[in-house]
C-alpha cells in the first residue's frame, strides 16, 4: 500500500513540476528578435514645393548595458523627438526569461520605478515610449527586470 501511495504522490508531483519547470526554463531558449525603425520620421515632403526637410531630434542621454544576473550586450539611447522622449535599445541582446519588463528606476532593486512595459525583444533594436512625467534626472537607470522572481537581469545607467 505504501508503494502505491508513493507512486501516486510522485505522479502528482511530476504533473505539477513539469509545467512549472517548462515555464521557468523554456524562455531562456526562446530568442525574440525585432528591429524597429529609428523612432523619428527622417524626411517630410512638402506637397506644394516637393522639398524635403529633416526633422529635429537629439540624443539626450545614452548608456551601455551591464550584466547583473545574466549577460547582456547593446546600448540604450534616450531620444528627444520634438518634445517626445523615446528609449531605444540598439544592438541589444540578452537571455530571455519569464515576465521580463523594462523599468526606468532610481535604484537597482526596483523600489521606485517607471514601468515602460514588457520587453519587446531579446535581440535587436526596439523603442519604448517614455511618459512625459518621467524625470530622467531621478530615474537614471534602465532595468531589465524579471517581475515574477524580482531579479535584475541587466541594467544601464543613463549619462
Coordinates of C-alpha atoms in Angstrom, one line a residue, residues 9-114:
X9 CA 2.3 11.3 -4.9
X10 CA 5.3 11.1 -7.3
X11 CA 2.9 11.2 -10.3
X12 CA 1.1 14.3 -8.8
X13 CA 4.4 16.0 -8.1
X14 CA 5.5 15.4 -11.7
X15 CA 2.2 16.7 -13.1
X16 CA 2.8 19.9 -11.1
X17 CA 6.5 20.2 -11.5
X18 CA 6.8 19.7 -15.3
X19 CA 4.7 22.7 -16.3
X20 CA 6.4 24.9 -13.7
X21 CA 9.8 23.8 -14.9
X22 CA 8.7 24.5 -18.5
X23 CA 7.5 28.0 -17.6
X24 CA 10.8 28.8 -15.8
X25 CA 13.3 27.2 -18.2
X26 CA 11.8 27.4 -21.7
X27 CA 12.0 31.2 -22.1
X28 CA 15.8 31.0 -21.8
X29 CA 15.9 29.1 -25.1
X30 CA 13.5 31.4 -27.0
X31 CA 15.1 34.4 -28.8
X32 CA 12.7 37.1 -29.8
X33 CA 14.3 39.3 -32.4
X34 CA 12.8 42.6 -33.5
X35 CA 14.3 45.5 -35.5
X36 CA 12.0 48.6 -35.2
X37 CA 12.7 51.7 -37.2
X38 CA 14.6 54.6 -35.7
X39 CA 11.8 56.4 -33.8
X40 CA 11.6 59.5 -35.9
X41 CA 10.4 60.4 -39.4
X42 CA 13.6 61.5 -41.0
X43 CA 12.1 63.2 -44.0
X44 CA 8.9 65.2 -44.6
X45 CA 7.8 66.0 -48.0
X46 CA 6.0 69.3 -48.6
X47 CA 3.1 68.7 -51.0
X48 CA 3.4 72.1 -52.7
X49 CA 7.2 72.5 -53.1
X50 CA 8.2 68.8 -53.1
X51 CA 11.1 69.9 -50.8
X52 CA 12.4 67.5 -48.2
X53 CA 13.1 68.7 -44.7
X54 CA 14.9 66.9 -41.9
X55 CA 13.1 66.8 -38.6
X56 CA 14.9 68.0 -35.5
X57 CA 15.8 65.3 -32.9
X58 CA 18.6 64.8 -30.4
X59 CA 20.1 62.1 -28.3
X60 CA 19.6 63.4 -24.7
X61 CA 21.2 60.5 -22.8
X62 CA 22.9 57.2 -23.5
X63 CA 24.2 54.2 -21.7
X64 CA 25.8 50.8 -22.2
X65 CA 24.0 47.8 -20.8
X66 CA 25.8 46.0 -18.0
X67 CA 25.2 42.4 -16.8
X68 CA 23.7 41.6 -13.4
X69 CA 22.1 38.1 -13.2
X70 CA 22.6 37.5 -17.0
X71 CA 24.9 38.6 -19.8
X72 CA 23.8 41.4 -22.0
X73 CA 25.0 43.4 -25.0
X74 CA 23.9 46.7 -26.5
X75 CA 23.3 50.3 -25.6
X76 CA 20.4 52.5 -24.7
X77 CA 19.6 55.9 -26.1
X78 CA 17.1 58.5 -24.9
X79 CA 15.9 60.4 -28.0
X80 CA 14.0 63.7 -27.9
X81 CA 11.8 63.7 -31.0
X82 CA 10.3 67.2 -31.0
X83 CA 9.5 67.0 -27.2
X84 CA 8.5 63.3 -27.1
X85 CA 11.1 61.1 -25.3
X86 CA 11.8 57.6 -26.6
X87 CA 14.0 55.0 -25.1
X88 CA 15.8 53.0 -27.8
X89 CA 17.8 49.8 -27.4
X90 CA 20.4 49.3 -30.1
X91 CA 22.2 46.1 -30.9
X92 CA 20.6 44.7 -27.8
X93 CA 20.9 41.1 -26.8
X94 CA 20.1 39.2 -23.6
X95 CA 18.8 35.9 -22.5
X96 CA 15.0 35.6 -22.3
X97 CA 13.2 34.9 -19.1
X98 CA 9.7 34.8 -17.6
X99 CA 7.8 38.0 -17.0
X100 CA 10.5 40.4 -18.2
X101 CA 9.8 44.2 -18.0
X102 CA 11.7 47.4 -18.8
X103 CA 11.8 49.9 -16.0
X104 CA 13.3 53.4 -15.5
X105 CA 14.5 53.4 -11.9
X106 CA 16.5 55.3 -9.4
X107 CA 17.9 52.2 -7.9
X108 CA 18.9 48.6 -8.9
X109 CA 16.3 47.0 -6.6
X110 CA 13.2 48.4 -8.5
X111 CA 11.8 50.0 -5.4
X112 CA 10.9 53.2 -7.2
X113 CA 10.5 52.9 -10.9
X114 CA 8.5 53.9 -14.1

